[in-house]
Coordinates of C-alpha atoms in Angstrom, one line a residue:
M1 CA 0.0 0.0 0.0
N2 CA 2.9 2.3 0.7
T3 CA 3.9 2.5 -3.0
D4 CA 0.3 3.1 -3.9
L5 CA 0.2 6.0 -1.4
L6 CA 3.4 7.5 -3.0
K7 CA 1.5 7.5 -6.3
L8 CA -1.7 8.6 -4.7
F9 CA -0.1 11.7 -3.3
E10 CA 1.7 12.3 -6.6
I11 CA 5.1 12.6 -5.0
E12 CA 7.4 14.7 -7.2
A13 CA 10.8 13.5 -8.4
E14 CA 12.6 16.2 -6.4
I15 CA 11.0 14.9 -3.1
D16 CA 13.2 12.4 -1.2
E17 CA 11.5 9.1 -1.9
R18 CA 12.8 7.6 1.4
S19 CA 11.2 10.4 3.5
A20 CA 8.0 10.3 1.5
A21 CA 7.8 6.5 1.8
F22 CA 8.4 6.9 5.6
L23 CA 5.5 9.4 5.8
T24 CA 3.1 7.4 3.6
K25 CA 3.9 4.3 5.7
A26 CA 2.8 6.1 8.8
I27 CA -0.4 7.2 7.0
A28 CA -1.0 3.6 5.9
E29 CA -0.4 2.3 9.4
N30 CA -3.0 4.8 10.7
D31 CA -5.6 4.1 8.0
L32 CA -9.0 4.6 9.4
P33 CA -11.5 1.8 8.9
G34 CA -14.0 2.0 6.1
F35 CA -14.3 4.4 3.2
D36 CA -12.5 7.5 4.2
Y37 CA -10.1 10.1 2.8
L38 CA -7.6 7.5 1.5
E39 CA -10.2 5.5 -0.3
F40 CA -11.7 8.7 -1.7
K41 CA -8.2 9.7 -3.0
K42 CA -7.9 6.2 -4.7
S43 CA -11.3 6.7 -6.3
M44 CA -10.3 10.1 -7.6
A45 CA -7.0 8.7 -8.9
A46 CA -8.8 5.9 -10.7
L47 CA -11.2 8.4 -12.4
K48 CA -8.3 10.7 -13.3
E49 CA -6.5 7.8 -14.9
M50 CA -9.5 7.5 -17.3
N51 CA -8.7 11.1 -18.4
M52 CA -11.4 12.7 -16.3
D53 CA -10.7 16.2 -15.2
E54 CA -10.0 16.8 -11.5
M55 CA -13.2 18.6 -10.6
T56 CA -15.4 16.0 -12.3
A57 CA -13.3 13.2 -10.7
L58 CA -13.7 14.9 -7.3
K59 CA -17.5 15.3 -7.6
S60 CA -18.0 11.9 -9.1
S61 CA -15.9 10.2 -6.4
F62 CA -17.8 12.1 -3.7
K63 CA -21.2 11.0 -5.0
T64 CA -20.0 7.4 -5.1
A65 CA -18.5 7.8 -1.6
E66 CA -21.8 9.2 -0.3
I67 CA -23.4 5.9 -1.2
A68 CA -20.8 4.2 1.0
G69 CA -21.7 6.5 3.8
L70 CA -19.1 9.1 3.5
S71 CA -20.1 12.7 4.3
K72 CA -18.3 15.9 3.6
E73 CA -17.7 16.2 7.4
K74 CA -16.3 12.6 7.6
L75 CA -14.1 13.3 4.6
L76 CA -12.7 16.5 6.1
G77 CA -12.3 14.8 9.5
A78 CA -10.4 11.9 7.9
A79 CA -8.1 14.3 6.0
A80 CA -7.5 16.1 9.3
H81 CA -6.7 12.8 10.9
Y82 CA -3.9 12.1 8.3
L83 CA -2.5 15.6 8.8
K84 CA -2.3 14.8 12.5
V85 CA -0.4 11.6 11.6
L86 CA 2.0 13.7 9.5
D87 CA 2.4 16.2 12.4
K88 CA 3.1 13.3 14.8
E89 CA 5.8 11.9 12.5
K90 CA 7.3 15.4 12.1
V91 CA 7.5 15.7 15.9
Q92 CA 9.1 12.3 16.2
F93 CA 11.5 13.1 13.3
S94 CA 12.5 16.4 15.0
E95 CA 13.2 14.6 18.2
A96 CA 15.3 11.9 16.4
M97 CA 17.2 14.7 14.6
K98 CA 17.8 16.4 17.9
N99 CA 19.2 13.2 19.3
Q100 CA 21.3 12.6 16.2
Y101 CA 22.7 16.2 16.4
A102 CA 23.6 15.6 20.0
L103 CA 25.2 12.4 19.2
K104 CA 26.9 13.3 15.9
V105 CA 27.4 17.1 16.1
D106 CA 27.5 18.3 19.7
K107 CA 30.0 15.6 20.8
K108 CA 32.2 16.4 17.8
K109 CA 32.0 20.1 18.8
E110 CA 33.0 19.2 22.4
R111 CA 35.9 17.1 21.0
I112 CA 37.0 20.0 18.8
D113 CA 37.0 22.4 21.8
F114 CA 39.0 19.8 23.7
L115 CA 41.5 19.4 20.9
K116 CA 41.8 23.2 20.4
G117 CA 42.8 23.4 24.1
G118 CA 45.4 20.7 23.5
V119 CA 46.8 22.6 20.5
T120 CA 47.1 25.8 22.6
D121 CA 48.8 23.9 25.5
G122 CA 51.1 22.3 23.0
Q123 CA 52.2 25.6 21.5
E124 CA 53.2 26.8 24.9
R125 CA 55.5 23.9 25.3
I126 CA 56.8 23.7 21.7
S127 CA 60.3 22.5 22.6
K128 CA 59.0 19.5 24.6
I129 CA 55.9 18.4 22.8
Q130 CA 56.3 19.3 19.1
A131 CA 55.2 15.8 18.1
K132 CA 52.1 16.0 20.2
I133 CA 51.0 19.2 18.6
I134 CA 51.3 17.7 15.1
E135 CA 49.2 14.7 16.2
L136 CA 46.5 16.9 17.8
Q137 CA 46.3 19.1 14.7
Q138 CA 45.8 16.1 12.5
E139 CA 43.1 14.8 14.7
L140 CA 41.5 18.3 14.9
Q141 CA 41.3 18.4 11.1
S142 CA 39.9 14.9 10.8
T143 CA 37.3 15.7 13.5
Q144 CA 36.4 19.0 11.8
D145 CA 36.0 17.1 8.5
E146 CA 33.8 14.6 10.2
L147 CA 31.7 17.4 11.8
E148 CA 31.2 19.1 8.5
K149 CA 30.2 15.8 6.9
A150 CA 27.8 15.0 9.7
Q151 CA 26.2 18.4 9.6
T152 CA 25.9 18.3 5.8
N153 CA 24.4 14.8 5.9
L154 CA 22.0 15.6 8.7
Q155 CA 20.9 18.9 7.1
D156 CA 20.4 17.1 3.8
T157 CA 18.3 14.4 5.5
Q158 CA 16.3 17.1 7.3
D159 CA 15.8 19.1 4.1
K160 CA 14.6 16.0 2.2
F161 CA 12.2 15.0 5.0
M162 CA 10.8 18.6 5.2
N163 CA 10.3 18.7 1.4
A164 CA 8.4 15.4 1.5
Y165 CA 6.4 16.5 4.5
K166 CA 5.5 19.9 3.0
S167 CA 4.6 18.3 -0.4
I168 CA 2.2 15.8 1.2
Q169 CA 0.9 18.4 3.6
E170 CA 0.2 20.8 0.7
K171 CA -1.6 18.0 -1.2
I172 CA -3.8 17.2 1.7
N173 CA -4.5 20.9 2.5
Q174 CA -5.4 21.5 -1.2
D175 CA -7.7 18.5 -1.1
I176 CA -9.3 20.0 2.1
S177 CA -9.7 23.3 0.4
N178 CA -11.2 21.6 -2.7
F179 CA -13.6 19.6 -0.5
K180 CA -14.7 22.8 1.4
E181 CA -15.1 24.8 -1.8
L182 CA -16.5 22.2 -4.2
L183 CA -18.5 19.7 -2.1

């Protein structure tokens, strides 16, 4: 179902597929029973595949959904439910990113501060510990490289997730707007 949801939300090529798959998996795992927003989206997608314009597909899907007991209020409520699922995943992702930053960035920064102190101490005792200074400078450079790589990777991951999140959120909000306006 996860792949179906990726297609259903028309995930664009520039959106990180892994992040989008993660979000749509959460939506699938929180699928409400019965005919709701997701089934409505599937119905619309099927009609659009038959070259039906979006407004006609929306109205036709809704008329069919009404027969299955779906009201405008239930549809909007279900869409809001999935937005809450997305928001919950965003909060969990933010917490995980915070933990990863603490683990991969903050500890590296602490290490860099420690190493810088070592470099300064070594420079004060140049005659005795020249070899130690060279060793610490090499480790400092390596640690800074690791820090930059970790920050870049984490920022990239966060950017990809947020792009996927915003894309799906916008699709759902557009659907809600269409539902409110057209139904």
